[in-house]
PDB file of C-alpha atoms and ligand atoms in Angstrom:
ATOM      1  CA  MET J   8       9.949 -21.112 -13.880  1.00 91.00           C
ATOM      2  CA  ALA J   9       8.420 -18.608 -11.624  1.00 98.00           C
ATOM      3  CA  GLU J  10       4.305 -18.738 -11.357  1.00 98.00           C
ATOM      4  CA  ILE J  11       3.393 -15.772 -12.189  1.00 98.00           C
ATOM      5  CA  ILE J  12       1.507 -13.625  -8.863  1.00 98.00           C
ATOM      6  CA  ASP J  13      -1.315 -11.900 -10.529  1.00 98.00           C
ATOM      7  CA  GLY J  14      -1.755  -8.403  -8.594  1.00 98.00           C
ATOM      8  CA  LYS J  15      -4.751  -6.933 -11.185  1.00 98.00           C
ATOM      9  CA  ALA J  16      -6.584 -10.349 -11.087  1.00 98.00           C
ATOM     10  CA  THR J  17      -6.248 -10.845  -7.262  1.00 98.00           C
ATOM     11  CA  SER J  18      -7.071  -6.510  -6.806  1.00 98.00           C
ATOM     12  CA  LEU J  19     -10.265  -6.968  -8.620  1.00 98.00           C
ATOM     13  CA  ALA J  20     -11.115 -10.727  -7.158  1.00 98.00           C
ATOM     14  CA  ILE J  21     -11.066  -8.539  -3.226  1.00 98.00           C
ATOM     15  CA  LYS J  22     -13.031  -5.592  -5.335  1.00 98.00           C
ATOM     16  CA  ASP J  23     -15.783  -8.252  -6.229  1.00 98.00           C
ATOM     17  CA  GLU J  24     -16.007  -9.356  -2.408  1.00 98.00           C
ATOM     18  CA  ILE J  25     -16.465  -5.505  -1.647  1.00 98.00           C
ATOM     19  CA  ALA J  26     -18.948  -4.814  -3.931  1.00 98.00           C
ATOM     20  CA  GLU J  27     -20.914  -7.675  -2.579  1.00 98.00           C
ATOM     21  CA  LYS J  28     -20.297  -6.739   0.719  1.00 98.00           C
ATOM     22  CA  VAL J  29     -21.695  -3.020  -0.439  1.00 98.00           C
ATOM     23  CA  LYS J  30     -25.131  -4.352  -1.410  1.00 98.00           C
ATOM     24  CA  GLN J  31     -25.364  -6.613   1.110  1.00 98.00           C
ATOM     25  CA  ILE J  32     -25.051  -3.571   3.789  1.00 98.00           C
ATOM     26  CA  VAL J  33     -27.810  -1.624   1.278  1.00 97.00           C
ATOM     27  CA  ASN J  34     -30.086  -4.528   1.036  1.00 98.00           C
ATOM     28  CA  ASP J  35     -30.065  -4.300   5.211  1.00 98.00           C
ATOM     29  CA  GLY J  36     -30.318  -0.881   5.358  1.00 98.00           C
ATOM     30  CA  GLY J  37     -27.164   0.011   6.683  1.00 97.00           C
ATOM     31  CA  LYS J  38     -24.496   2.906   5.225  1.00 97.00           C
ATOM     32  CA  VAL J  39     -23.078   3.295   2.562  1.00 98.00           C
ATOM     33  CA  PRO J  40     -19.301   3.528   3.037  1.00 98.00           C
ATOM     34  CA  HIS J  41     -18.027   6.792   1.919  1.00 98.00           C
ATOM     35  CA  LEU J  42     -13.938   7.713   1.489  1.00 98.00           C
ATOM     36  CA  ALA J  43     -12.646  11.486   0.568  1.00 98.00           C
ATOM     37  CA  ALA J  44      -9.613  12.322  -1.060  1.00 98.00           C
ATOM     38  CA  VAL J  45      -7.372  15.489  -0.559  1.00 98.00           C
ATOM     39  CA  LEU J  46      -5.541  16.563  -3.510  1.00 98.00           C
ATOM     40  CA  VAL J  47      -3.707  19.932  -3.079  1.00 98.00           C
ATOM     41  CA  GLY J  48      -1.762  20.795  -6.249  1.00 97.00           C
ATOM     42  CA  ASP J  49      -1.470  19.543  -9.309  1.00 94.00           C
ATOM     43  CA  ASP J  50       1.517  16.655  -9.302  1.00 92.00           C
ATOM     44  CA  GLY J  51       0.620  14.550 -12.672  1.00 88.00           C
ATOM     45  CA  ALA J  52       1.380  11.215 -10.390  1.00 86.00           C
ATOM     46  CA  SER J  53      -0.486  12.255  -7.442  1.00 94.00           C
ATOM     47  CA  GLN J  54      -3.985  12.865  -9.908  1.00 95.00           C
ATOM     48  CA  THR J  55      -3.415   9.656 -11.965  1.00 91.00           C
ATOM     49  CA  TYR J  56      -3.072   8.094  -8.424  1.00 92.00           C
ATOM     50  CA  VAL J  57      -6.567  10.014  -6.414  1.00 96.00           C
ATOM     51  CA  ASN J  58      -8.562   9.453  -9.690  1.00 96.00           C
ATOM     52  CA  GLY J  59      -7.901   5.877  -9.724  1.00 96.00           C
ATOM     53  CA  LYS J  60      -8.880   5.317  -6.490  1.00 96.00           C
ATOM     54  CA  VAL J  61     -12.363   7.931  -7.177  1.00 96.00           C
ATOM     55  CA  LYS J  62     -13.583   4.868  -9.996  1.00 97.00           C
ATOM     56  CA  ALA J  63     -12.574   2.320  -7.224  1.00 98.00           C
ATOM     57  CA  CYS J  64     -14.836   3.571  -5.073  1.00 98.00           C
ATOM     58  CA  GLU J  65     -17.268   3.884  -8.030  1.00 98.00           C
ATOM     59  CA  TYR J  66     -16.625   0.334  -9.191  1.00 98.00           C
ATOM     60  CA  VAL J  67     -17.309  -1.293  -5.582  1.00 98.00           C
ATOM     61  CA  GLY J  68     -20.220   1.140  -4.987  1.00 98.00           C
ATOM     62  CA  PHE J  69     -18.484   3.541  -2.221  1.00 98.00           C
ATOM     63  CA  LYS J  70     -19.313   7.133  -2.366  1.00 98.00           C
ATOM     64  CA  SER J  71     -16.484   9.518  -2.593  1.00 98.00           C
ATOM     65  CA  SER J  72     -15.869  12.984  -1.884  1.00 98.00           C
ATOM     66  CA  LEU J  73     -12.777  14.212  -3.713  1.00 98.00           C
ATOM     67  CA  LEU J  74     -11.457  17.818  -2.576  1.00 98.00           C
ATOM     68  CA  LYS J  75      -9.026  19.778  -4.380  1.00 98.00           C
ATOM     69  CA  PHE J  76      -6.487  22.807  -3.394  1.00 98.00           C
ATOM     70  CA  ASP J  77      -4.653  24.451  -4.963  1.00 98.00           C
ATOM     71  CA  SER J  78      -1.005  24.096  -3.995  1.00 98.00           C
ATOM     72  CA  ASP J  79      -0.339  27.598  -1.982  1.00 98.00           C
ATOM     73  CA  ILE J  80      -3.101  26.910   0.749  1.00 98.00           C
ATOM     74  CA  PRO J  81      -1.433  27.563   3.965  1.00 98.00           C
ATOM     75  CA  GLU J  82      -0.564  24.603   5.929  1.00 98.00           C
ATOM     76  CA  GLU J  83      -3.121  26.013   9.010  1.00 98.00           C
ATOM     77  CA  ASP J  84      -6.206  25.694   5.920  1.00 98.00           C
ATOM     78  CA  LEU J  85      -5.263  22.415   5.243  1.00 98.00           C
ATOM     79  CA  LEU J  86      -5.417  22.065   8.703  1.00 98.00           C
ATOM     80  CA  GLU J  87      -9.072  23.206   8.853  1.00 98.00           C
ATOM     81  CA  VAL J  88      -9.620  20.871   6.343  1.00 98.00           C
ATOM     82  CA  VAL J  89      -9.191  17.754   7.767  1.00 98.00           C
ATOM     83  CA  ASP J  90     -10.789  19.511  10.895  1.00 98.00           C
ATOM     84  CA  LYS J  91     -13.917  19.384   8.820  1.00 98.00           C
ATOM     85  CA  LEU J  92     -13.224  15.782   8.033  1.00 98.00           C
ATOM     86  CA  ASN J  93     -12.764  14.715  10.908  1.00 98.00           C
ATOM     87  CA  ASN J  94     -15.774  16.100  11.915  1.00 98.00           C
ATOM     88  CA  GLU J  95     -17.486  15.260   9.585  1.00 98.00           C
ATOM     89  CA  ASP J  96     -20.033  11.697   9.968  1.00 98.00           C
ATOM     90  CA  ASP J  97     -21.105  10.649   6.950  1.00 98.00           C
ATOM     91  CA  ILE J  98     -17.177  10.776   5.839  1.00 98.00           C
ATOM     92  CA  ASP J  99     -15.767   7.497   7.310  1.00 98.00           C
ATOM     93  CA  GLY J 100     -12.210   7.406   5.943  1.00 98.00           C
ATOM     94  CA  TYR J 101     -10.561   9.750   4.292  1.00 98.00           C
ATOM     95  CA  ILE J 102      -6.613  10.459   2.359  1.00 98.00           C
ATOM     96  CA  VAL J 103      -4.813  13.398   1.933  1.00 98.00           C
ATOM     97  CA  GLN J 104      -2.647  11.946  -1.177  1.00 98.00           C
ATOM     98  CA  LEU J 105       1.165  12.924  -0.578  1.00 96.00           C
ATOM     99  CA  PRO J 106       3.846  14.074  -1.685  1.00 95.00           C
ATOM    100  CA  LEU J 107       2.402  18.009  -0.360  1.00 98.00           C
ATOM    101  CA  PRO J 108       3.836  21.075  -1.174  1.00 98.00           C
ATOM    102  CA  LYS J 109       7.009  22.355   0.382  1.00 98.00           C
ATOM    103  CA  HIS J 110       5.654  24.785   2.754  1.00 98.00           C
ATOM    104  CA  ILE J 111       2.964  22.098   3.895  1.00 98.00           C
ATOM    105  CA  SER J 112       3.947  19.444   6.666  1.00 98.00           C
ATOM    106  CA  PRO J 113       2.683  16.073   5.949  1.00 98.00           C
ATOM    107  CA  GLN J 114       3.658  14.938  10.024  1.00 98.00           C
ATOM    108  CA  LYS J 115       1.756  17.892  11.080  1.00 98.00           C
ATOM    109  CA  VAL J 116      -1.714  16.518   8.805  1.00 98.00           C
ATOM    110  CA  ILE J 117      -1.331  13.098   9.055  1.00 98.00           C
ATOM    111  CA  GLU J 118      -1.535  13.961  13.260  1.00 98.00           C
ATOM    112  CA  ARG J 119      -4.053  15.371  12.827  1.00 98.00           C
ATOM    113  CA  ILE J 120      -6.327  13.020  10.810  1.00 98.00           C
ATOM    114  CA  LYS J 121      -8.306  11.538  13.211  1.00 98.00           C
ATOM    115  CA  PRO J 122      -6.768   7.691  13.834  1.00 98.00           C
ATOM    116  CA  GLU J 123     -10.577   6.217  13.515  1.00 98.00           C
ATOM    117  CA  LYS J 124     -11.163   7.837   9.879  1.00 98.00           C
ATOM    118  CA  ASP J 125      -7.200   7.286   8.550  1.00 98.00           C
ATOM    119  CA  VAL J 126      -7.602   4.934   6.063  1.00 98.00           C
ATOM    120  CA  ASP J 127      -3.747   5.134   5.057  1.00 98.00           C
ATOM    121  CA  GLY J 128      -2.876   3.824   7.908  1.00 98.00           C
ATOM    122  CA  PHE J 129      -0.336   6.606   8.895  1.00 97.00           C
ATOM    123  CA  HIS J 130      -0.847   8.067  11.503  1.00 98.00           C
ATOM    124  CA  PRO J 131       1.514   6.896  14.692  1.00 98.00           C
ATOM    125  CA  VAL J 132      -1.728   5.412  16.366  1.00 98.00           C
ATOM    126  CA  ASN J 133      -2.262   3.014  13.488  1.00 98.00           C
ATOM    127  CA  VAL J 134       1.233   2.409  13.670  1.00 98.00           C
ATOM    128  CA  GLY J 135       1.931   2.094  16.946  1.00 98.00           C
ATOM    129  CA  ARG J 136      -1.455  -0.368  17.311  1.00 98.00           C
ATOM    130  CA  MET J 137       0.619  -2.236  14.517  1.00 97.00           C
ATOM    131  CA  VAL J 138       3.288  -3.244  15.753  1.00 96.00           C
ATOM    132  CA  LEU J 139       1.230  -4.155  18.943  1.00 96.00           C
ATOM    133  CA  GLY J 140      -0.523  -6.498  17.134  1.00 94.00           C
ATOM    134  CA  LEU J 141      -4.030  -4.657  18.139  1.00 96.00           C
ATOM    135  CA  PRO J 142      -6.531  -3.971  15.532  1.00 97.00           C
ATOM    136  CA  ALA J 143      -5.765  -1.375  13.027  1.00 98.00           C
ATOM    137  CA  TYR J 144      -5.587  -0.217   9.342  1.00 98.00           C
ATOM    138  CA  ILE J 145      -2.779  -1.143   7.461  1.00 98.00           C
ATOM    139  CA  SER J 146      -1.010   1.193   5.052  1.00 96.00           C
ATOM    140  CA  ALA J 147      -1.953  -0.574   0.885  1.00 97.00           C
ATOM    141  CA  THR J 148       1.386  -1.651   0.047  1.00 98.00           C
ATOM    142  CA  PRO J 149       2.046  -3.828   2.848  1.00 98.00           C
ATOM    143  CA  PHE J 150      -0.974  -5.018   3.605  1.00 98.00           C
ATOM    144  CA  GLY J 151      -1.601  -5.762  -0.071  1.00 98.00           C
ATOM    145  CA  ILE J 152       1.546  -7.885  -0.019  1.00 98.00           C
ATOM    146  CA  LEU J 153      -0.072  -9.298   2.827  1.00 98.00           C
ATOM    147  CA  LYS J 154      -3.183 -10.167   0.408  1.00 98.00           C
ATOM    148  CA  LEU J 155      -0.732 -11.486  -2.362  1.00 98.00           C
ATOM    149  CA  LEU J 156       1.145 -13.882  -0.154  1.00 98.00           C
ATOM    150  CA  GLU J 157      -2.441 -15.579   1.518  1.00 98.00           C
ATOM    151  CA  ARG J 158      -4.030 -15.856  -1.907  1.00 98.00           C
ATOM    152  CA  TYR J 159      -1.378 -17.992  -3.181  1.00 98.00           C
ATOM    153  CA  LYS J 160      -1.088 -19.045  -0.001  1.00 98.00           C
ATOM    154  CA  ILE J 161       2.516 -19.192  -0.198  1.00 98.00           C
ATOM    155  CA  ASP J 162       4.148 -20.505   3.345  1.00 98.00           C
ATOM    156  CA  THR J 163       5.723 -18.734   5.845  1.00 98.00           C
ATOM    157  CA  GLU J 164       5.752 -20.330   9.014  1.00 98.00           C
ATOM    158  CA  GLY J 165       9.891 -20.212  10.361  1.00 98.00           C
ATOM    159  CA  LYS J 166      10.589 -18.871   6.069  1.00 98.00           C
ATOM    160  CA  GLU J 167      14.076 -16.193   5.996  1.00 98.00           C
ATOM    161  CA  CYS J 168      12.714 -13.147   4.771  1.00 99.00           C
ATOM    162  CA  VAL J 169      15.018 -10.847   3.739  1.00 99.00           C
ATOM    163  CA  ILE J 170      12.915  -6.977   2.652  1.00 99.00           C
ATOM    164  CA  ILE J 171      15.607  -4.190   0.835  1.00 98.00           C
ATOM    165  CA  GLY J 172      14.240  -1.254   1.680  1.00 98.00           C
ATOM    166  CA  ARG J 173      13.263   0.205   4.986  1.00 98.00           C
ATOM    167  CA  SER J 174      10.839   3.099   4.043  1.00 97.00           C
ATOM    168  CA  ASP J 175       8.214   4.297   6.694  1.00 94.00           C
ATOM    169  CA  ILE J 176       5.958   3.179   4.567  1.00 93.00           C
ATOM    170  CA  VAL J 177       6.691  -0.337   3.257  1.00 97.00           C
ATOM    171  CA  GLY J 178      10.018  -2.250   4.184  1.00 98.00           C
ATOM    172  CA  THR J 179       9.881  -0.448   7.856  1.00 98.00           C
ATOM    173  CA  PRO J 180       5.725  -2.111   8.738  1.00 98.00           C
ATOM    174  CA  MET J 181       6.137  -4.910   6.233  1.00 98.00           C
ATOM    175  CA  SER J 182       9.650  -6.350   8.818  1.00 98.00           C
ATOM    176  CA  ASN J 183       6.951  -5.936  11.281  1.00 98.00           C
ATOM    177  CA  LEU J 184       3.998  -7.868   9.684  1.00 98.00           C
ATOM    178  CA  LEU J 185       6.015 -10.172   8.521  1.00 98.00           C
ATOM    179  CA  SER J 186       7.430 -11.098  12.295  1.00 97.00           C
ATOM    180  CA  ARG J 187       4.317 -11.711  13.893  1.00 97.00           C
ATOM    181  CA  LYS J 188       2.789 -14.759  14.969  1.00 96.00           C
ATOM    182  CA  THR J 189       0.284 -15.306  12.966  1.00 97.00           C
ATOM    183  CA  TYR J 190      -0.028 -15.978   9.162  1.00 98.00           C
ATOM    184  CA  PRO J 191       1.059 -14.569   6.780  1.00 98.00           C
ATOM    185  CA  GLY J 192       3.766 -13.960   9.023  1.00 98.00           C
ATOM    186  CA  ASN J 193       6.093 -16.052  11.691  1.00 98.00           C
ATOM    187  CA  CYS J 194       9.032 -14.989   9.526  1.00 98.00           C
ATOM    188  CA  THR J 195      12.629 -14.370  11.020  1.00 98.00           C
ATOM    189  CA  VAL J 196      13.100 -11.026   9.034  1.00 98.00           C
ATOM    190  CA  THR J 197      16.433  -9.423   7.933  1.00 98.00           C
ATOM    191  CA  LEU J 198      15.855  -5.666   7.016  1.00 98.00           C
ATOM    192  CA  CYS J 199      18.550  -4.490   4.841  1.00 98.00           C
ATOM    193  CA  HIS J 200      19.289  -1.371   3.748  1.00 98.00           C
ATOM    194  CA  SER J 201      21.940   1.205   2.269  1.00 97.00           C
ATOM    195  CA  ARG J 202      24.289   1.202   5.024  1.00 98.00           C
ATOM    196  CA  THR J 203      23.811  -2.806   5.244  1.00 98.00           C
ATOM    197  CA  LYS J 204      27.615  -4.664   4.400  1.00 98.00           C
ATOM    198  CA  ASP J 205      26.868  -6.939   1.902  1.00 98.00           C
ATOM    199  CA  ILE J 206      23.319  -7.590   0.895  1.00 98.00           C
ATOM    200  CA  LYS J 207      24.066  -9.797  -1.854  1.00 98.00           C
ATOM    201  CA  SER J 208      25.297 -12.125   0.575  1.00 98.00           C
ATOM    202  CA  LEU J 209      21.918 -11.901   3.322  1.00 98.00           C
ATOM    203  CA  SER J 210      18.830 -12.311  -0.057  1.00 98.00           C
ATOM    204  CA  ARG J 211      20.503 -15.702  -1.904  1.00 98.00           C
ATOM    205  CA  ASN J 212      19.899 -17.207   1.295  1.00 98.00           C
ATOM    206  CA  ALA J 213      16.460 -16.211   1.941  1.00 99.00           C
ATOM    207  CA  ASP J 214      13.410 -17.950   1.140  1.00 99.00           C
ATOM    208  CA  ILE J 215      11.112 -14.698   0.799  1.00 99.00           C
ATOM    209  CA  VAL J 216      12.705 -11.153  -0.765  1.00 99.00           C
ATOM    210  CA  ILE J 217      10.471  -8.043  -0.817  1.00 99.00           C
ATOM    211  CA  ALA J 218      12.538  -5.429  -3.128  1.00 98.00           C
ATOM    212  CA  ALA J 219      11.593  -2.256  -1.755  1.00 98.00           C
ATOM    213  CA  LEU J 220      14.169   0.398  -2.562  1.00 98.00           C
ATOM    214  CA  GLY J 221      13.380   2.560  -5.753  1.00 97.00           C
ATOM    215  CA  MET J 222      16.095   1.213  -7.622  1.00 98.00           C
ATOM    216  CA  PRO J 223      15.538  -0.216 -10.863  1.00 98.00           C
ATOM    217  CA  GLU J 224      16.892  -3.791 -12.177  1.00 98.00           C
ATOM    218  CA  PHE J 225      18.603  -3.576  -8.674  1.00 98.00           C
ATOM    219  CA  LEU J 226      18.088  -7.531  -7.725  1.00 98.00           C
ATOM    220  CA  THR J 227      19.684  -9.571 -10.784  1.00 98.00           C
ATOM    221  CA  GLY J 228      19.574 -13.148 -10.792  1.00 98.00           C
ATOM    222  CA  ASP J 229      22.574 -13.779  -8.685  1.00 98.00           C
ATOM    223  CA  MET J 230      20.815 -12.739  -6.160  1.00 98.00           C
ATOM    224  CA  VAL J 231      17.951 -15.062  -5.122  1.00 98.00           C
ATOM    225  CA  LYS J 232      17.467 -18.869  -4.202  1.00 98.00           C
ATOM    226  CA  ASP J 233      16.645 -21.068  -6.761  1.00 98.00           C
ATOM    227  CA  GLY J 234      12.600 -20.874  -5.297  1.00 98.00           C
ATOM    228  CA  ALA J 235      12.851 -18.123  -3.149  1.00 98.00           C
ATOM    229  CA  VAL J 236       8.911 -15.448  -3.692  1.00 99.00           C
ATOM    230  CA  VAL J 237      10.046 -12.760  -4.718  1.00 99.00           C
ATOM    231  CA  ILE J 238       8.153 -10.195  -4.282  1.00 99.00           C
ATOM    232  CA  ASP J 239       8.715  -6.281  -6.395  1.00 98.00           C
ATOM    233  CA  VAL J 240       7.390  -3.237  -5.115  1.00 98.00           C
ATOM    234  CA  GLY J 241       9.441  -1.085  -7.060  1.00 97.00           C
ATOM    235  CA  VAL J 242       7.617   1.351  -9.093  1.00 94.00           C
ATOM    236  CA  THR J 243      10.257   4.224 -11.223  1.00 93.00           C
ATOM    237  CA  ARG J 244       9.915   5.588 -14.232  1.00 90.00           C
ATOM    238  CA  VAL J 245      12.706   4.880 -16.851  1.00 92.00           C
ATOM    239  CA  PRO J 246      12.735   7.127 -20.176  1.00 94.00           C
ATOM    240  CA  ASP J 247      11.416   5.330 -22.685  1.00 94.00           C
ATOM    241  CA  ALA J 248      11.504   6.541 -26.602  1.00 95.00           C
ATOM    242  CA  THR J 249       9.576   4.126 -27.977  1.00 95.00           C
ATOM    243  CA  LYS J 250       6.777   4.439 -25.504  1.00 94.00           C
ATOM    244  CA  LYS J 251       4.416   6.417 -26.140  1.00 93.00           C
ATOM    245  CA  ARG J 252       4.248   8.640 -22.890  1.00 90.00           C
ATOM    246  CA  GLY J 253       7.932   8.622 -23.164  1.00 93.00           C
ATOM    247  CA  TYR J 254       8.399   6.502 -19.786  1.00 92.00           C
ATOM    248  CA  ALA J 255       8.219   2.609 -18.664  1.00 92.00           C
ATOM    249  CA  LEU J 256       8.123   1.922 -15.885  1.00 93.00           C
ATOM    250  CA  LYS J 257      10.449  -0.434 -14.018  1.00 96.00           C
ATOM    251  CA  GLY J 258      10.636  -2.326  -9.964  1.00 98.00           C
ATOM    252  CA  ASP J 259      13.502  -3.394  -8.544  1.00 98.00           C
ATOM    253  CA  VAL J 260      13.951  -6.394  -9.505  1.00 98.00           C
ATOM    254  CA  LYS J 261      15.709  -7.909 -12.903  1.00 98.00           C
ATOM    255  CA  PHE J 262      12.405  -9.822 -13.575  1.00 98.00           C
ATOM    256  CA  ASP J 263      13.587 -12.022 -16.658  1.00 98.00           C
ATOM    257  CA  GLU J 264      16.757 -13.232 -15.141  1.00 98.00           C
ATOM    258  CA  VAL J 265      14.239 -14.239 -11.528  1.00 98.00           C
ATOM    259  CA  ALA J 266      11.571 -15.073 -13.100  1.00 98.00           C
ATOM    260  CA  GLU J 267      14.237 -18.138 -14.364  1.00 98.00           C
ATOM    261  CA  LYS J 268      14.216 -19.509 -10.279  1.00 98.00           C
ATOM    262  CA  ALA J 269      12.227 -17.810  -8.370  1.00 98.00           C
ATOM    263  CA  SER J 270       9.076 -19.985  -7.496  1.00 98.00           C
ATOM    264  CA  TYR J 271       7.139 -17.079  -7.124  1.00 98.00           C
ATOM    265  CA  ILE J 272       7.217 -13.452  -8.507  1.00 98.00           C
ATOM    266  CA  THR J 273       5.389 -10.061  -8.936  1.00 98.00           C
ATOM    267  CA  PRO J 274       5.228  -8.373 -11.786  1.00 98.00           C
ATOM    268  CA  VAL J 275       5.662  -4.844 -12.441  1.00 98.00           C
ATOM    269  CA  PRO J 276       3.032  -2.873 -13.845  1.00 95.00           C
ATOM    270  CA  GLY J 277       0.148  -5.693 -12.497  1.00 97.00           C
ATOM    271  CA  GLY J 278       1.697  -7.207  -9.015  1.00 98.00           C
ATOM    272  CA  VAL J 279       2.039  -4.918  -5.693  1.00 98.00           C
ATOM    273  CA  GLY J 280       0.155  -1.680  -7.761  1.00 96.00           C
ATOM    274  CA  PRO J 281      -3.119  -3.053  -7.796  1.00 96.00           C
ATOM    275  CA  MET J 282      -3.156  -4.202  -4.828  1.00 98.00           C
ATOM    276  CA  THR J 283      -3.073  -0.671  -3.159  1.00 97.00           C
ATOM    277  CA  ILE J 284      -6.128   0.722  -4.409  1.00 96.00           C
ATOM    278  CA  ALA J 285      -7.987  -2.763  -3.094  1.00 97.00           C
ATOM    279  CA  SER J 286      -6.462  -2.041   0.545  1.00 98.00           C
ATOM    280  CA  LEU J 287      -7.939   1.067   0.885  1.00 98.00           C
ATOM    281  CA  LEU J 288     -11.034   0.009   0.201  1.00 98.00           C
ATOM    282  CA  TYR J 289     -10.698  -2.928   2.107  1.00 98.00           C
ATOM    283  CA  ASN J 290      -9.739  -0.346   4.964  1.00 98.00           C
ATOM    284  CA  THR J 291     -12.682   1.900   4.055  1.00 98.00           C
ATOM    285  CA  LEU J 292     -14.697  -0.576   4.465  1.00 98.00           C
ATOM    286  CA  MET J 293     -13.472  -1.947   7.689  1.00 98.00           C
ATOM    287  CA  ALA J 294     -14.286   2.212   8.624  1.00 98.00           C
ATOM    288  CA  SER J 295     -17.672   1.984   7.724  1.00 98.00           C
ATOM    289  CA  GLN J 296     -18.854  -1.109  10.151  1.00 97.00           C
ATOM    290  CA  LYS J 297     -16.111   0.550  12.764  1.00 97.00           C
ATOM    291  CA  ALA J 298     -14.513  -2.467  12.533  1.00 97.00           C
ATOM    292  CA  ILE J 299     -11.771  -2.174  14.008  1.00 97.00           C
ATOM    293  CA  TYR J 300     -12.040   1.199  16.264  1.00 96.00           C
ATOM    294  CA  SER J 301     -15.246   0.197  17.833  1.00 83.00           C
TER     295      SER J 301
HETATM  296  N1  GUN D 409       1.188   8.831  -2.762  1.00 78.80           N
HETATM  297  C1  GUN D 409       1.162   8.074  -2.839  1.00 78.80           C
HETATM  298  N2  GUN D 409       1.360   6.868  -2.357  1.00 78.80           N
HETATM  299  C2  GUN D 409       0.463   7.540  -1.386  1.00 78.80           C
HETATM  300  C3  GUN D 409      -1.325   6.332  -0.338  1.00 78.80           C
HETATM  301  O1  GUN D 409      -0.888   5.504  -0.984  1.00 78.80           O
HETATM  302  N3  GUN D 409      -1.502   7.211   0.237  1.00 78.80           N
HETATM  303  C4  GUN D 409      -1.715   8.751  -0.039  1.00 78.80           C
HETATM  304  N4  GUN D 409      -1.834   9.654   0.604  1.00 78.80           N
HETATM  305  N5  GUN D 409      -0.276   9.172  -0.343  1.00 78.80           N
HETATM  306  C5  GUN D 409      -0.063   8.514  -1.463  1.00 78.80           C
END
């Protein structure tokens, strides 16, 4: 039976470390880190995420600013907001919550963000620097997974790692990070996707499996080997009348079956999810210390 990788507890431990660091900075007369979040429209999930980020800022002692705009804000106006945030010295880092309304190009917005303030790590400069192994902001989910592997002292060197899903924000950066010549890393990575012929034959030989394709309970017990480390990135809302909110959160892993065979496994909820906010706070702390771009 697998040991559960507790993302909630790990995230809390990281937040406490960040809070401690903020106290030290303030005691030494330094600047309180300041994160801003831009929210466009009234998407329920986005509001929940952004509120969580603001609350987390309060917890660690950061300043936070929430900038809300109607869903019909013209693209040009949003780009001006981005320009203002780029030039506002008190703001160390900021995020523009995605998805954006259809008439706004997320790529245009992301490319307008100053890389030094891009604590989401979405700007091509940060992605490129990450690929080259240069100091960079690494986006929240891959960074959270690295931190979990590190804190649970999972051996990664020389291991076969299968990643299922090639999204820009999880699968692709994850494949890069785990093949880097460092810890956690030095894995032999196979990146599977919708055109992969036989995922099962690959995942069954993997020491580490990262499921990030967004298909509830895709990874079943027969797809993993005994002792594998399994990281579940999926969070799909599946209708469930027995739940007060009308849905249940399902991961990409059939938890009970896979937990029987794995050595470590992340649950959903309470695994990778809570780590993303800790990653964002960490990046903001780095931004305030000018630790990535000096
Ligand atoms: N929407 C869902 N996840 C994220 C995230 O990590 N950053 C931003 N900006 N938007 C998101």
